[in-house]
Tab-separated table of N, CA and C and ligand atoms in Angstrom:
chain	number	residue	atom	x	y	z
A	289	MET	N	-17.853	17.747	-10.655
A	289	MET	CA	-17.886	17.177	-8.941
A	289	MET	C	-18.498	15.700	-9.648
A	290	LYS	N	-17.060	15.190	-9.752
A	290	LYS	CA	-17.226	13.864	-10.307
A	290	LYS	C	-17.734	12.937	-9.381
A	291	TRP	N	-17.910	13.246	-8.091
A	291	TRP	CA	-18.259	11.791	-7.216
A	291	TRP	C	-19.773	11.807	-7.888
A	292	ARG	N	-20.943	13.215	-8.167
A	292	ARG	CA	-22.046	13.395	-8.708
A	292	ARG	C	-22.483	12.331	-10.173
A	293	CYS	N	-21.360	12.528	-10.996
A	293	CYS	CA	-21.502	11.703	-11.609
A	293	CYS	C	-21.319	9.901	-11.382
A	294	ALA	N	-20.720	10.325	-10.779
A	294	ALA	CA	-20.249	8.410	-10.552
A	294	ALA	C	-21.966	8.106	-9.963
A	295	LEU	N	-22.204	8.751	-8.843
A	295	LEU	CA	-23.517	8.406	-8.554
A	295	LEU	C	-24.821	8.355	-9.712
A	296	ILE	N	-24.684	9.295	-10.210
A	296	ILE	CA	-25.677	9.020	-11.495
A	296	ILE	C	-24.939	8.403	-12.521
A	297	GLN	N	-24.228	7.819	-12.876
A	297	GLN	CA	-23.868	7.047	-14.026
A	297	GLN	C	-24.200	5.555	-13.447
A	298	ARG	N	-24.098	5.644	-12.187
A	298	ARG	CA	-24.411	3.909	-11.444
A	298	ARG	C	-26.210	3.627	-11.674
A	299	ARG	N	-27.221	4.738	-11.502
A	299	ARG	CA	-28.314	4.776	-12.261
A	299	ARG	C	-28.803	4.248	-13.519
A	300	LEU	N	-27.945	4.554	-14.925
A	300	LEU	CA	-28.252	4.598	-15.630
A	300	LEU	C	-28.633	3.686	-16.398
A	301	PRO	N	-28.447	2.650	-15.836
A	301	PRO	CA	-28.580	1.368	-16.544
A	301	PRO	C	-30.505	0.768	-16.386
A	302	ASP	N	-30.892	1.819	-15.155
A	302	ASP	CA	-32.269	1.872	-14.916
A	302	ASP	C	-33.141	2.676	-15.529
A	303	TYR	N	-32.465	3.773	-16.459
A	303	TYR	CA	-33.066	5.401	-16.855
A	303	TYR	C	-32.673	5.255	-18.431
A	304	PRO	N	-33.898	5.101	-19.190
A	304	PRO	CA	-35.453	5.711	-18.288
A	304	PRO	C	-36.403	4.612	-17.889
A	305	ASP	N	-36.377	3.544	-18.176
A	305	ASP	CA	-37.352	2.399	-18.562
A	305	ASP	C	-37.208	1.877	-17.277
A	306	GLY	N	-36.557	1.948	-16.720
A	306	GLY	CA	-35.933	0.551	-15.621
A	306	GLY	C	-37.088	0.931	-14.264
A	307	ASP	N	-35.980	0.100	-13.491
A	307	ASP	CA	-36.269	0.141	-11.654
A	307	ASP	C	-36.120	1.039	-11.220
A	308	LEU	N	-36.427	2.141	-11.585
A	308	LEU	CA	-35.735	3.868	-11.225
A	308	LEU	C	-37.138	4.425	-10.099
A	309	ASN	N	-36.189	5.045	-9.149
A	309	ASN	CA	-37.960	5.476	-8.750
A	309	ASN	C	-37.785	7.073	-8.576
A	310	PRO	N	-39.263	7.529	-8.647
A	310	PRO	CA	-38.910	9.044	-9.232
A	310	PRO	C	-38.543	9.921	-9.007
A	311	PHE	N	-37.201	9.672	-7.836
A	311	PHE	CA	-36.592	10.535	-7.091
A	311	PHE	C	-35.512	10.747	-8.013
A	312	TRP	N	-34.865	9.291	-8.527
A	312	TRP	CA	-33.419	9.270	-9.049
A	312	TRP	C	-33.859	9.872	-10.708
A	313	LYS	N	-34.991	9.333	-10.987
A	313	LYS	CA	-35.249	9.853	-12.443
A	313	LYS	C	-35.224	11.217	-12.229
A	314	ARG	N	-35.578	12.041	-11.748
A	314	ARG	CA	-35.685	13.703	-11.337
A	314	ARG	C	-33.983	13.597	-11.737
A	315	GLN	N	-33.300	13.146	-10.695
A	315	GLN	CA	-32.050	13.693	-10.328
A	315	GLN	C	-31.302	13.449	-11.660
A	316	VAL	N	-31.346	12.258	-12.297
A	316	VAL	CA	-30.785	11.783	-13.227
A	316	VAL	C	-31.018	12.819	-14.852
A	317	ALA	N	-32.039	12.844	-14.841
A	317	ALA	CA	-32.863	14.057	-15.849
A	317	ALA	C	-32.208	15.269	-15.714
A	318	SER	N	-31.909	15.603	-14.384
A	318	SER	CA	-31.931	17.392	-14.724
A	318	SER	C	-30.252	17.452	-15.085
A	319	HIS	N	-29.559	16.038	-13.982
A	319	HIS	CA	-27.949	15.482	-14.340
A	319	HIS	C	-27.787	16.165	-15.893
A	320	LEU	N	-28.248	15.009	-16.361
A	320	LEU	CA	-27.787	14.694	-18.144
A	320	LEU	C	-28.090	15.900	-18.471
A	321	GLU	N	-29.467	16.872	-18.203
A	321	GLU	CA	-28.877	18.320	-18.930
A	321	GLU	C	-27.980	19.122	-18.834
A	322	VAL	N	-27.285	18.995	-18.159
A	322	VAL	CA	-25.916	19.840	-17.465
A	322	VAL	C	-24.951	19.010	-17.717
A	323	CYS	N	-24.599	17.548	-18.225
A	323	CYS	CA	-23.140	17.110	-17.916
A	323	CYS	C	-23.125	16.055	-19.106
A	324	PRO	N	-22.368	16.635	-20.173
A	324	PRO	CA	-22.595	16.190	-21.117
A	324	PRO	C	-21.393	15.027	-21.280
A	325	ASP	N	-20.595	14.864	-20.134
A	325	ASP	CA	-20.129	13.165	-20.069
A	325	ASP	C	-21.031	11.973	-19.841
A	326	CYS	N	-22.337	12.628	-18.784
A	326	CYS	CA	-22.954	11.771	-18.376
A	326	CYS	C	-24.088	11.417	-19.573
A	327	ARG	N	-24.164	12.680	-20.189
A	327	ARG	CA	-25.506	12.444	-21.447
A	327	ARG	C	-24.875	11.031	-22.410
A	328	GLN	N	-23.084	11.482	-22.480
A	328	GLN	CA	-22.614	10.405	-23.811
A	328	GLN	C	-22.711	9.154	-23.221
A	329	GLU	N	-22.206	9.008	-21.826
A	329	GLU	CA	-22.525	7.662	-21.348
A	329	GLU	C	-24.002	6.896	-21.249
A	330	ALA	N	-24.634	7.848	-20.898
A	330	ALA	CA	-26.082	7.194	-21.332
A	330	ALA	C	-26.682	6.953	-22.643
A	331	GLU	N	-26.170	7.580	-23.837
A	331	GLU	CA	-26.445	7.340	-24.897
A	331	GLU	C	-25.670	6.475	-25.550
A	332	GLU	N	-24.566	5.667	-24.925
A	332	GLU	CA	-24.021	4.813	-25.393
A	332	GLU	C	-24.572	3.634	-24.364
A	333	LEU	N	-25.086	3.560	-23.962
A	333	LEU	CA	-25.500	2.615	-22.601
A	333	LEU	C	-27.237	2.617	-23.689
A	334	ALA	N	-27.703	3.347	-23.858
A	334	ALA	CA	-28.780	3.120	-24.760
A	334	ALA	C	-28.726	2.722	-25.816
A	335	GLU	N	-27.802	2.862	-26.975
A	335	GLU	CA	-26.615	2.338	-27.827
A	335	GLU	C	-27.276	0.173	-27.224
A	336	VAL	N	-25.961	0.166	-26.155
A	336	VAL	CA	-25.695	-1.241	-26.084
A	336	VAL	C	-27.306	-1.880	-25.919
A	337	MET	N	-28.054	-1.504	-25.157
A	337	MET	CA	-29.680	-1.817	-24.770
A	337	MET	C	-29.688	-1.966	-25.858
A	338	SER	N	-29.872	-1.320	-27.198
A	338	SER	CA	-31.550	-1.249	-28.267
A	338	SER	C	-30.436	-2.388	-29.194
A	339	LEU	N	-29.051	-2.619	-29.274
A	339	LEU	CA	-28.545	-3.500	-29.895
A	339	LEU	C	-28.979	-5.003	-29.157
A	340	TYR	N	-29.104	-5.194	-27.955
A	340	TYR	CA	-29.072	-5.829	-27.369
A	340	TYR	C	-30.669	-6.297	-27.317
A	341	GLN	N	-31.545	-5.976	-27.229
A	341	GLN	CA	-32.950	-5.809	-27.591
A	341	GLN	C	-33.495	-6.144	-28.745
A	342	ALA	N	-32.242	-5.956	-29.891
A	342	ALA	CA	-32.729	-6.469	-31.156
A	342	ALA	C	-32.397	-7.677	-31.481
A	343	GLU	N	-31.217	-7.793	-30.764
A	343	GLU	CA	-30.680	-9.345	-31.140
A	343	GLU	C	-30.468	-9.904	-30.038
A	344	PRO	N	-30.832	-10.564	-29.243
A	344	PRO	CA	-30.918	-11.289	-28.052
A	344	PRO	C	-29.763	-12.798	-27.820
A	345	LEU	N	-28.835	-12.426	-27.128
A	345	LEU	CA	-28.112	-13.279	-27.603
A	345	LEU	C	-28.967	-15.443	-27.436
A	346	PRO	N	-28.445	-15.564	-28.408
A	346	PRO	CA	-28.882	-17.029	-28.043
A	346	PRO	C	-28.279	-17.712	-26.973
A	347	ASP	N	-29.148	-18.715	-25.806
A	347	ASP	CA	-29.023	-19.487	-24.522
A	347	ASP	C	-27.620	-20.564	-25.648
A	348	PRO	N	-26.423	-20.291	-24.983
A	348	PRO	CA	-25.384	-21.150	-25.487
A	348	PRO	C	-25.634	-22.559	-25.449
A	349	GLY	N	-26.432	-22.631	-24.186
A	349	GLY	CA	-26.186	-24.238	-23.802
A	349	GLY	C	-25.401	-25.195	-22.549
A	350	PRO	N	-26.154	-26.167	-22.611
A	350	PRO	CA	-24.877	-26.298	-21.529
A	350	PRO	C	-24.275	-27.248	-21.509
A	351	ALA	N	-23.571	-27.640	-23.130
A	351	ALA	CA	-22.194	-27.477	-23.197
A	351	ALA	C	-21.243	-26.521	-23.061
A	352	PHE	N	-21.697	-24.927	-23.495
A	352	PHE	CA	-21.047	-24.477	-23.539
A	352	PHE	C	-20.640	-23.818	-22.208
A	353	TRP	N	-21.520	-24.058	-21.077
A	353	TRP	CA	-21.293	-23.236	-19.641
A	353	TRP	C	-20.863	-24.604	-19.113
A	354	GLN	N	-20.161	-25.619	-19.753
A	354	GLN	CA	-19.243	-27.447	-19.367
A	354	GLN	C	-18.281	-26.871	-19.549
A	355	ASP	N	-18.096	-26.312	-20.628
A	355	ASP	CA	-16.508	-25.913	-21.204
A	355	ASP	C	-16.189	-24.954	-20.240
A	356	PHE	N	-17.346	-23.925	-20.361
A	356	PHE	CA	-16.709	-22.581	-19.348
A	356	PHE	C	-16.079	-22.865	-18.220
A	357	GLN	N	-17.072	-23.575	-17.293
A	357	GLN	CA	-16.547	-23.669	-15.656
A	357	GLN	C	-14.977	-24.811	-15.963
A	358	GLN	N	-15.344	-25.711	-16.777
A	358	GLN	CA	-13.788	-26.560	-16.830
A	358	GLN	C	-12.761	-25.525	-16.914
A	359	GLU	N	-12.833	-24.396	-18.268
A	359	GLU	CA	-11.839	-23.795	-18.242
A	359	GLU	C	-11.402	-22.765	-17.171
A	360	LEU	N	-12.853	-22.553	-16.247
A	360	LEU	CA	-12.639	-21.459	-15.806
A	360	LEU	C	-11.494	-22.269	-14.408
A	361	HIS	N	-12.138	-23.715	-13.858
A	361	HIS	CA	-11.479	-24.386	-13.315
A	361	HIS	C	-10.041	-24.562	-13.186
A	362	LEU	N	-9.966	-24.950	-14.721
A	362	LEU	CA	-8.211	-24.880	-15.089
A	362	LEU	C	-7.147	-24.216	-14.624
A	363	LYS	N	-8.193	-22.768	-15.057
A	363	LYS	CA	-7.424	-21.117	-14.798
A	363	LYS	C	-7.171	-21.288	-13.547
A	364	LEU	N	-7.968	-21.324	-12.391
A	364	LEU	CA	-7.625	-21.380	-11.316
A	364	LEU	C	-6.934	-22.432	-10.721
A	365	ALA	N	-6.722	-23.709	-11.380
A	365	ALA	CA	-6.078	-24.317	-10.688
A	365	ALA	C	-4.736	-23.550	-10.602
A	366	GLN	N	-4.591	-23.033	-11.910
A	366	GLN	CA	-3.191	-23.123	-12.578
A	366	GLN	C	-2.707	-22.136	-11.452
A	367	VAL	N	-3.749	-20.747	-11.301
A	367	VAL	CA	-3.043	-19.464	-10.292
A	367	VAL	C	-2.820	-19.582	-9.166
A	368	ASN	N	-3.772	-20.981	-8.574
A	368	ASN	CA	-3.676	-21.648	-7.018
A	368	ASN	C	-2.060	-22.668	-7.382
A	369	GLN	N	-1.583	-22.575	-8.465
A	369	GLN	CA	-0.553	-23.500	-8.119
A	369	GLN	C	0.919	-22.966	-8.918
A	370	THR	N	0.932	-21.780	-8.880
A	370	THR	CA	1.934	-21.124	-9.432
A	370	THR	C	2.860	-20.706	-7.728
A	371	PRO	N	4.175	-21.004	-7.785
A	371	PRO	CA	4.689	-21.763	-8.530
A	371	PRO	C	3.999	-22.734	-8.147
A	372	ALA	N	4.602	-24.111	-9.245
A	372	ALA	CA	3.989	-25.105	-9.576
A	372	ALA	C	4.815	-26.157	-7.872
A	373	PRO	N	4.364	-27.038	-7.262
A	373	PRO	CA	4.610	-27.733	-5.949
A	373	PRO	C	5.263	-29.330	-6.898
A	374	SER	N	6.640	-29.816	-7.256
A	374	SER	CA	6.333	-31.000	-7.684
A	374	SER	C	5.609	-31.898	-6.423
A	375	PRO	N	4.995	-33.087	-7.554
A	375	PRO	CA	4.440	-33.990	-6.551
A	375	PRO	C	4.911	-34.411	-5.069
A	376	TRP	N	6.101	-34.803	-5.574
A	376	TRP	CA	6.760	-35.314	-4.303
A	376	TRP	C	7.436	-34.740	-3.113
A	377	ARG	N	7.676	-33.666	-3.769
A	377	ARG	CA	7.776	-32.404	-2.458
A	377	ARG	C	6.744	-32.443	-1.776
A	378	ARG	N	5.604	-31.934	-2.433
A	378	ARG	CA	4.024	-31.971	-1.498
A	378	ARG	C	4.019	-33.037	-0.460
A	379	ALA	N	4.181	-34.451	-0.976
A	379	ALA	CA	4.214	-35.653	-0.630
A	379	ALA	C	5.098	-35.351	0.980
A	380	SER	N	6.760	-35.380	0.793
A	380	SER	CA	7.305	-35.509	1.619
A	380	SER	C	6.962	-34.031	2.638
A	381	TRP	N	6.533	-33.212	2.151
A	381	TRP	CA	5.875	-31.959	3.010
A	381	TRP	C	4.580	-32.689	4.022
A	382	ALA	N	3.957	-33.297	3.403
A	382	ALA	CA	2.586	-33.949	3.922
A	382	ALA	C	3.580	-34.833	4.790
A	383	ALA	N	4.362	-35.426	4.750
A	383	ALA	CA	4.588	-36.876	5.520
A	383	ALA	C	5.616	-36.244	6.592
A	384	THR	N	6.087	-35.152	6.295
A	384	THR	CA	6.673	-34.836	7.928
A	384	THR	C	5.941	-34.565	8.911
A	385	PRO	N	6.226	-35.164	10.175
A	385	PRO	CA	5.250	-34.692	11.264
A	385	PRO	C	5.936	-33.452	11.573
A	386	ARG	N	4.576	-32.542	11.993
A	386	ARG	CA	4.574	-31.484	12.725
A	386	ARG	C	4.581	-31.098	14.050
A	387	THR	N	5.751	-30.582	14.370
A	387	THR	CA	5.894	-30.533	15.696
A	387	THR	C	5.059	-29.361	16.698
A	388	ARG	N	4.942	-28.380	15.409
A	388	ARG	CA	4.587	-26.490	16.225
A	388	ARG	C	2.938	-27.409	16.352
B	544	ZN	ZN1	-22.110	13.937	-14.486
């Protein structure tokens, strides 16, 4: 029953300590008892969470985010410009009066 697994796994990040209502906690708990796949998923998630909690990532600081954003802008610009129009062609297109 794949759809059930999907429903359960979507709630795993909030299980067992998170902001999950009692109904879903019970659903998840009973599903984990019968489904090895979801149990493994839950274990891996718990491992990642405990790693993160043991060693929280330091805030990289404003310089990082500035770089990050610049890189993102560059990437977006590159994506938008494929294929790259040459500047004069764009200018001549813009100068052509629209008849429609
Ligand atoms: Zn499952």
